[in-house]
Amino acid sequence: MMNLSSLSKVIIFSVVAGIAAMASVWLAYTGASLEAIIISASIQLGAIGLVLLNVVAVKRFLNKLKTVCNSVREGDFDQRVVDPGARGDVKLTADRVNSMIDINDAFVREAALALTAASEGKFYRKIRPEGMMGMYAHSVSKINEAIDLMAQASVERDRIIRRLRDQISGTVEAAIAGDFTKRLQFQRSGDEFSLIAKQINDLVGVVNRGLTETGSVLGAIAKTDLSHRVEGNFQGAFLKLKNDTNGVADKLFEVISQLRETSGTLKTATSEILEGAN
């Protein structure tokens, strides 16, 4: 009886109480002595009392189990089912519940440590599979595979960043030296690196086009050709540069036109004066 659980004792004592009750009824029916009936009734009452005591013990165990399960559901894996008086199936149940909490605690802590390390670039820290079974072992395997993929992606990302950085450096240095024809040769699609490369190439292209067209117009003006204008579609500072350059060309054209008109008028007046003099 010492190694039986409270639940088993409830069943045994309930059976004993039932047998004692039937014995009491049978003794009373057969006209047995009062002493025999009292003994039978006493056994029945004692068994019922023991049933109640063990029911209380089982209820107390179930309350402990409920408290621990609620804590685990809320993410507290430090709680355990502790019942020093537990025996038999009750003790086995407590041990199984505690073992389940242990494996969940180990899995969650290991996963958190491994993923935190991966977020810091420490891809060598993975989940240890010791003690993991079933879906736990399967999940550990999948998470570790994901960490390996993250490590490979990180290496590839670093390689791409170094390549992009070298190309940007070469393009910027060429632009500083006045060469706006150099472009980033970065052939990838659908990622942020390609977008960066495209934006830098667009920037260099706009600067090159703006300076080229402005230089062409100013060069034509220097050769007294006022027919050229900056035609490109620009925005911001380059739009202002375009308007200012075209404004200078328009103003010079207007001034020269007026000079030509004045020169023609002077020539006509001079001719008339000469004729008058003659």
mmCIF file of C-alpha atoms in Angstrom:
data_model
loop_
_atom_site.group_PDB
_atom_site.id
_atom_site.type_symbol
_atom_site.label_atom_id
_atom_site.label_comp_id
_atom_site.label_asym_id
_atom_site.label_seq_id
_atom_site.Cartn_x
_atom_site.Cartn_y
_atom_site.Cartn_z
ATOM 1 C CA MET A 1 0.000 0.000 0.000
ATOM 2 C CA MET A 2 2.942 2.376 0.637
ATOM 3 C CA ASN A 3 3.919 2.459 -3.037
ATOM 4 C CA LEU A 4 0.399 2.961 -4.363
ATOM 5 C CA SER A 5 -0.761 6.348 -5.545
ATOM 6 C CA SER A 6 -3.611 8.211 -3.870
ATOM 7 C CA LEU A 7 -5.743 7.529 -6.928
ATOM 8 C CA SER A 8 -5.154 3.775 -6.650
ATOM 9 C CA LYS A 9 -5.958 3.919 -2.955
ATOM 10 C CA VAL A 10 -9.239 5.686 -3.729
ATOM 11 C CA ILE A 11 -10.215 2.804 -5.996
ATOM 12 C CA ILE A 12 -9.148 0.123 -3.495
ATOM 13 C CA PHE A 13 -10.833 1.721 -0.512
ATOM 14 C CA SER A 14 -13.976 2.383 -2.555
ATOM 15 C CA VAL A 15 -14.130 -1.326 -3.392
ATOM 16 C CA VAL A 16 -13.563 -2.202 0.269
ATOM 17 C CA ALA A 17 -16.323 0.202 1.338
ATOM 18 C CA GLY A 18 -18.655 -1.310 -1.231
ATOM 19 C CA ILE A 19 -17.930 -4.843 -0.073
ATOM 20 C CA ALA A 20 -18.367 -3.811 3.578
ATOM 21 C CA ALA A 21 -21.710 -2.202 2.735
ATOM 22 C CA MET A 22 -22.936 -5.348 0.985
ATOM 23 C CA ALA A 23 -21.667 -7.443 3.912
ATOM 24 C CA SER A 24 -23.578 -5.253 6.369
ATOM 25 C CA VAL A 25 -26.763 -5.646 4.359
ATOM 26 C CA TRP A 26 -26.277 -9.392 4.107
ATOM 27 C CA LEU A 27 -25.547 -9.725 7.844
ATOM 28 C CA ALA A 28 -28.636 -7.710 8.718
ATOM 29 C CA TYR A 29 -30.731 -9.784 6.315
ATOM 30 C CA THR A 30 -29.533 -13.104 7.740
ATOM 31 C CA GLY A 31 -30.040 -11.950 11.304
ATOM 32 C CA ALA A 32 -26.366 -11.986 12.277
ATOM 33 C CA SER A 33 -25.217 -10.702 15.616
ATOM 34 C CA LEU A 34 -25.108 -6.974 16.317
ATOM 35 C CA GLU A 35 -21.358 -7.174 16.894
ATOM 36 C CA ALA A 36 -20.764 -8.553 13.375
ATOM 37 C CA ILE A 37 -22.926 -5.855 11.841
ATOM 38 C CA ILE A 38 -21.060 -3.148 13.819
ATOM 39 C CA ILE A 39 -17.696 -4.521 12.694
ATOM 40 C CA SER A 40 -18.842 -4.546 9.067
ATOM 41 C CA ALA A 41 -20.221 -1.005 9.339
ATOM 42 C CA SER A 42 -16.988 0.159 10.998
ATOM 43 C CA ILE A 43 -14.962 -1.278 8.126
ATOM 44 C CA GLN A 44 -17.276 0.486 5.708
ATOM 45 C CA LEU A 45 -16.925 3.852 7.484
ATOM 46 C CA GLY A 46 -13.146 3.481 7.762
ATOM 47 C CA ALA A 47 -12.864 2.717 4.048
ATOM 48 C CA ILE A 48 -15.043 5.712 3.188
ATOM 49 C CA GLY A 49 -12.877 7.925 5.407
ATOM 50 C CA LEU A 50 -9.735 6.712 3.682
ATOM 51 C CA VAL A 51 -11.379 7.294 0.301
ATOM 52 C CA LEU A 52 -12.095 10.896 1.279
ATOM 53 C CA LEU A 53 -8.543 11.442 2.524
ATOM 54 C CA ASN A 54 -7.045 10.130 -0.703
ATOM 55 C CA VAL A 55 -9.550 12.121 -2.807
ATOM 56 C CA VAL A 56 -8.295 15.245 -1.036
ATOM 57 C CA ALA A 57 -4.700 14.190 -1.818
ATOM 58 C CA VAL A 58 -5.571 13.634 -5.477
ATOM 59 C CA LYS A 59 -7.355 16.997 -5.654
ATOM 60 C CA ARG A 60 -4.328 18.715 -4.103
ATOM 61 C CA PHE A 61 -2.077 17.071 -6.689
ATOM 62 C CA LEU A 62 -4.382 18.133 -9.523
ATOM 63 C CA ASN A 63 -4.355 21.722 -8.235
ATOM 64 C CA LYS A 64 -0.542 21.693 -8.246
ATOM 65 C CA LEU A 65 -0.601 20.262 -11.749
ATOM 66 C CA LYS A 66 -3.047 22.951 -12.919
ATOM 67 C CA THR A 67 -0.902 25.722 -11.401
ATOM 68 C CA VAL A 68 2.244 24.442 -13.100
ATOM 69 C CA CYS A 69 0.473 24.018 -16.457
ATOM 70 C CA ASN A 70 -0.852 27.591 -16.279
ATOM 71 C CA SER A 71 2.664 28.880 -15.567
ATOM 72 C CA VAL A 72 4.094 26.941 -18.497
ATOM 73 C CA ARG A 73 1.346 28.278 -20.776
ATOM 74 C CA GLU A 74 2.391 31.803 -19.748
ATOM 75 C CA GLY A 75 6.017 31.055 -20.646
ATOM 76 C CA ASP A 76 7.365 30.350 -17.144
ATOM 77 C CA PHE A 77 9.432 27.183 -17.496
ATOM 78 C CA ASP A 78 10.908 27.412 -13.992
ATOM 79 C CA GLN A 79 7.885 25.785 -12.370
ATOM 80 C CA ARG A 80 7.771 22.041 -11.599
ATOM 81 C CA VAL A 81 5.259 19.639 -10.067
ATOM 82 C CA VAL A 82 6.637 18.944 -6.582
ATOM 83 C CA ASP A 83 4.776 16.411 -4.384
ATOM 84 C CA PRO A 84 7.100 14.503 -1.990
ATOM 85 C CA GLY A 85 4.255 12.220 -0.924
ATOM 86 C CA ALA A 86 3.343 11.161 -4.459
ATOM 87 C CA ARG A 87 3.492 7.434 -5.228
ATOM 88 C CA GLY A 88 2.707 5.134 -8.133
ATOM 89 C CA ASP A 89 0.847 6.612 -11.095
ATOM 90 C CA VAL A 90 0.645 10.056 -9.489
ATOM 91 C CA LYS A 91 4.439 10.195 -9.108
ATOM 92 C CA LEU A 92 4.854 8.876 -12.648
ATOM 93 C CA THR A 93 2.506 11.608 -13.923
ATOM 94 C CA ALA A 94 4.450 14.294 -12.039
ATOM 95 C CA ASP A 95 7.746 12.994 -13.448
ATOM 96 C CA ARG A 96 6.371 12.945 -16.996
ATOM 97 C CA VAL A 97 5.007 16.478 -16.697
ATOM 98 C CA ASN A 98 8.325 17.736 -15.285
ATOM 99 C CA SER A 99 10.201 15.940 -18.074
ATOM 100 C CA MET A 100 7.941 17.611 -20.655
ATOM 101 C CA ILE A 101 8.638 21.019 -19.102
ATOM 102 C CA ASP A 102 12.386 20.267 -19.119
ATOM 103 C CA ILE A 103 12.443 19.439 -22.825
ATOM 104 C CA ASN A 104 10.358 22.509 -23.692
ATOM 105 C CA ASP A 105 12.597 24.706 -21.551
ATOM 106 C CA ALA A 106 15.737 23.290 -23.165
ATOM 107 C CA PHE A 107 14.355 23.684 -26.683
ATOM 108 C CA VAL A 108 13.143 27.267 -26.187
ATOM 109 C CA ARG A 109 16.356 28.395 -24.465
ATOM 110 C CA GLU A 110 18.596 26.759 -27.058
ATOM 111 C CA ALA A 111 16.568 28.175 -29.942
ATOM 112 C CA ALA A 112 16.687 31.680 -28.417
ATOM 113 C CA LEU A 113 20.460 31.497 -27.875
ATOM 114 C CA ALA A 114 21.117 30.146 -31.371
ATOM 115 C CA LEU A 115 18.922 32.730 -33.116
ATOM 116 C CA THR A 116 20.340 35.582 -31.032
ATOM 117 C CA ALA A 117 23.854 34.490 -31.976
ATOM 118 C CA ALA A 118 22.827 34.254 -35.648
ATOM 119 C CA SER A 119 21.433 37.803 -35.531
ATOM 120 C CA GLU A 120 24.880 38.913 -34.302
ATOM 121 C CA GLY A 121 26.666 37.063 -37.111
ATOM 122 C CA LYS A 122 27.768 34.153 -34.897
ATOM 123 C CA PHE A 123 26.491 31.353 -37.092
ATOM 124 C CA TYR A 124 28.610 28.704 -35.403
ATOM 125 C CA ARG A 125 26.269 28.678 -32.388
ATOM 126 C CA LYS A 126 23.500 26.216 -33.158
ATOM 127 C CA ILE A 127 20.919 24.279 -31.169
ATOM 128 C CA ARG A 128 22.394 21.208 -29.499
ATOM 129 C CA PRO A 129 20.288 18.167 -30.450
ATOM 130 C CA GLU A 130 21.102 16.110 -27.350
ATOM 131 C CA GLY A 131 17.946 14.847 -25.668
ATOM 132 C CA MET A 132 15.667 16.072 -28.463
ATOM 133 C CA MET A 133 13.213 13.565 -29.937
ATOM 134 C CA GLY A 134 10.356 13.536 -32.406
ATOM 135 C CA MET A 135 9.200 16.980 -33.507
ATOM 136 C CA TYR A 136 11.762 18.594 -31.214
ATOM 137 C CA ALA A 137 14.598 16.849 -33.083
ATOM 138 C CA HIS A 138 12.938 17.708 -36.414
ATOM 139 C CA SER A 139 12.582 21.392 -35.416
ATOM 140 C CA VAL A 140 16.194 21.509 -34.196
ATOM 141 C CA SER A 141 17.354 20.121 -37.537
ATOM 142 C CA LYS A 142 15.314 22.647 -39.527
ATOM 143 C CA ILE A 143 16.435 25.621 -37.411
ATOM 144 C CA ASN A 144 20.085 24.589 -37.709
ATOM 145 C CA GLU A 145 19.648 24.224 -41.477
ATOM 146 C CA ALA A 146 18.151 27.741 -41.560
ATOM 147 C CA ILE A 147 21.152 29.074 -39.620
ATOM 148 C CA ASP A 148 23.476 27.447 -42.181
ATOM 149 C CA LEU A 149 21.541 29.151 -44.983
ATOM 150 C CA MET A 150 21.781 32.457 -43.107
ATOM 151 C CA ALA A 151 25.552 31.962 -42.842
ATOM 152 C CA GLN A 152 25.828 31.310 -46.583
ATOM 153 C CA ALA A 153 23.626 34.312 -47.350
ATOM 154 C CA SER A 154 25.778 36.472 -45.064
ATOM 155 C CA VAL A 155 28.961 35.422 -46.881
ATOM 156 C CA GLU A 156 27.343 36.130 -50.248
ATOM 157 C CA ARG A 157 26.016 39.459 -48.989
ATOM 158 C CA ASP A 158 29.471 40.493 -47.770
ATOM 159 C CA ARG A 159 30.946 39.552 -51.154
ATOM 160 C CA ILE A 160 28.309 41.609 -52.977
ATOM 161 C CA ILE A 161 28.836 44.586 -50.652
ATOM 162 C CA ARG A 162 32.606 44.498 -51.229
ATOM 163 C CA ARG A 163 32.092 44.315 -54.989
ATOM 164 C CA LEU A 164 29.548 47.150 -54.952
ATOM 165 C CA ARG A 165 31.766 49.241 -52.678
ATOM 166 C CA ASP A 166 34.738 48.828 -55.050
ATOM 167 C CA GLN A 167 32.632 49.821 -58.046
ATOM 168 C CA ILE A 168 31.172 52.835 -56.251
ATOM 169 C CA SER A 169 34.660 53.906 -55.213
ATOM 170 C CA GLY A 170 35.900 53.677 -58.824
ATOM 171 C CA THR A 171 32.910 55.589 -60.198
ATOM 172 C CA VAL A 172 33.161 58.339 -57.575
ATOM 173 C CA GLU A 173 36.909 58.735 -58.061
ATOM 174 C CA ALA A 174 36.398 59.011 -61.822
ATOM 175 C CA ALA A 175 33.678 61.648 -61.273
ATOM 176 C CA ILE A 176 35.989 63.632 -58.965
ATOM 177 C CA ALA A 177 38.582 63.554 -61.760
ATOM 178 C CA GLY A 178 35.975 64.922 -64.196
ATOM 179 C CA ASP A 179 35.148 61.626 -65.930
ATOM 180 C CA PHE A 180 31.406 61.078 -65.776
ATOM 181 C CA THR A 181 31.352 58.239 -68.291
ATOM 182 C CA LYS A 182 32.206 55.489 -65.791
ATOM 183 C CA ARG A 183 29.247 53.403 -64.601
ATOM 184 C CA LEU A 184 28.677 50.636 -62.073
ATOM 185 C CA GLN A 185 28.603 47.245 -63.808
ATOM 186 C CA PHE A 186 26.378 45.527 -61.258
ATOM 187 C CA GLN A 187 24.167 42.967 -62.922
ATOM 188 C CA ARG A 188 21.595 41.813 -60.398
ATOM 189 C CA SER A 189 17.861 42.224 -60.381
ATOM 190 C CA GLY A 190 15.224 42.603 -57.745
ATOM 191 C CA ASP A 191 17.346 43.518 -54.727
ATOM 192 C CA GLU A 192 18.454 46.651 -52.897
ATOM 193 C CA PHE A 193 22.010 46.460 -54.250
ATOM 194 C CA SER A 194 20.808 46.728 -57.832
ATOM 195 C CA LEU A 195 18.645 49.693 -56.824
ATOM 196 C CA ILE A 196 21.670 51.430 -55.260
ATOM 197 C CA ALA A 197 23.748 50.784 -58.389
ATOM 198 C CA LYS A 198 20.967 52.106 -60.640
ATOM 199 C CA GLN A 199 20.514 55.253 -58.546
ATOM 200 C CA ILE A 200 24.255 56.020 -58.611
ATOM 201 C CA ASN A 201 24.418 55.427 -62.365
ATOM 202 C CA ASP A 202 21.378 57.676 -62.832
ATOM 203 C CA LEU A 203 23.036 60.384 -60.720
ATOM 204 C CA VAL A 204 26.287 60.243 -62.685
ATOM 205 C CA GLY A 205 24.292 60.180 -65.933
ATOM 206 C CA VAL A 206 22.320 63.296 -64.991
ATOM 207 C CA VAL A 207 25.495 65.153 -63.982
ATOM 208 C CA ASN A 208 27.228 64.089 -67.204
ATOM 209 C CA ARG A 209 24.267 65.047 -69.380
ATOM 210 C CA GLY A 210 23.792 68.395 -67.636
ATOM 211 C CA LEU A 211 27.453 69.369 -67.847
ATOM 212 C CA THR A 212 27.802 68.095 -71.420
ATOM 213 C CA GLU A 213 24.796 70.023 -72.723
ATOM 214 C CA THR A 214 25.764 73.162 -70.802
ATOM 215 C CA GLY A 215 29.334 72.921 -72.060
ATOM 216 C CA SER A 216 28.106 72.426 -75.634
ATOM 217 C CA VAL A 217 25.947 75.566 -75.475
ATOM 218 C CA LEU A 218 28.713 77.645 -73.877
ATOM 219 C CA GLY A 219 31.211 76.349 -76.448
ATOM 220 C CA ALA A 220 28.875 77.356 -79.280
ATOM 221 C CA ILE A 221 28.448 80.803 -77.701
ATOM 222 C CA ALA A 222 32.226 81.167 -77.551
ATOM 223 C CA LYS A 223 32.236 80.549 -81.305
ATOM 224 C CA THR A 224 29.493 83.200 -81.752
ATOM 225 C CA ASP A 225 26.915 80.491 -82.515
ATOM 226 C CA LEU A 226 23.822 81.465 -80.518
ATOM 227 C CA SER A 227 21.480 78.855 -81.967
ATOM 228 C CA HIS A 228 22.188 76.106 -79.408
ATOM 229 C CA ARG A 229 20.189 75.597 -76.209
ATOM 230 C CA VAL A 230 20.153 73.084 -73.329
ATOM 231 C CA GLU A 231 17.270 70.751 -74.220
ATOM 232 C CA GLY A 232 17.477 67.978 -71.603
ATOM 233 C CA ASN A 233 14.801 67.252 -69.010
ATOM 234 C CA PHE A 234 16.315 68.286 -65.659
ATOM 235 C CA GLN A 235 15.178 69.029 -62.143
ATOM 236 C CA GLY A 236 16.410 71.035 -59.181
ATOM 237 C CA ALA A 237 19.863 72.619 -59.522
ATOM 238 C CA PHE A 238 20.325 71.259 -63.036
ATOM 239 C CA LEU A 239 17.017 72.785 -64.107
ATOM 240 C CA LYS A 240 18.255 76.145 -62.772
ATOM 241 C CA LEU A 241 21.554 75.679 -64.611
ATOM 242 C CA LYS A 242 19.624 74.890 -67.783
ATOM 243 C CA ASN A 243 17.406 77.980 -67.440
ATOM 244 C CA ASP A 244 20.360 80.244 -66.590
ATOM 245 C CA THR A 245 22.433 78.960 -69.527
ATOM 246 C CA ASN A 246 19.576 79.301 -71.959
ATOM 247 C CA GLY A 247 18.819 82.736 -70.483
ATOM 248 C CA VAL A 248 22.399 83.867 -71.150
ATOM 249 C CA ALA A 249 22.190 82.579 -74.716
ATOM 250 C CA ASP A 250 18.829 84.305 -75.237
ATOM 251 C CA LYS A 251 20.145 87.573 -73.785
ATOM 252 C CA LEU A 252 23.263 87.484 -75.916
ATOM 253 C CA PHE A 253 21.145 86.767 -78.990
ATOM 254 C CA GLU A 254 18.932 89.730 -78.111
ATOM 255 C CA VAL A 255 21.912 92.037 -77.534
ATOM 256 C CA ILE A 256 23.637 90.998 -80.736
ATOM 257 C CA SER A 257 20.393 91.374 -82.660
ATOM 258 C CA GLN A 258 20.040 94.892 -81.291
ATOM 259 C CA LEU A 259 23.672 95.633 -82.173
ATOM 260 C CA ARG A 260 23.112 94.394 -85.675
ATOM 261 C CA GLU A 261 20.000 96.524 -85.978
ATOM 262 C CA THR A 262 21.865 99.550 -84.597
ATOM 263 C CA SER A 263 24.795 98.822 -86.873
ATOM 264 C CA GLY A 264 22.439 98.700 -89.843
ATOM 265 C CA THR A 265 20.866 101.981 -88.815
ATOM 266 C CA LEU A 266 24.328 103.588 -88.386
ATOM 267 C CA LYS A 267 25.391 102.244 -91.741
ATOM 268 C CA THR A 268 22.316 103.746 -93.390
ATOM 269 C CA ALA A 269 22.858 107.093 -91.639
ATOM 270 C CA THR A 270 26.520 107.091 -92.555
ATOM 271 C CA SER A 271 25.661 106.409 -96.189
ATOM 272 C CA GLU A 272 23.199 109.272 -96.180
ATOM 273 C CA ILE A 273 25.800 111.606 -94.620
ATOM 274 C CA LEU A 274 28.363 110.558 -97.214
ATOM 275 C CA GLU A 275 25.872 111.154 -99.986
ATOM 276 C CA GLY A 276 25.037 114.547 -98.541
ATOM 277 C CA ALA A 277 28.719 115.372 -98.296
ATOM 278 C CA ASN A 278 29.331 114.293 -101.836
#
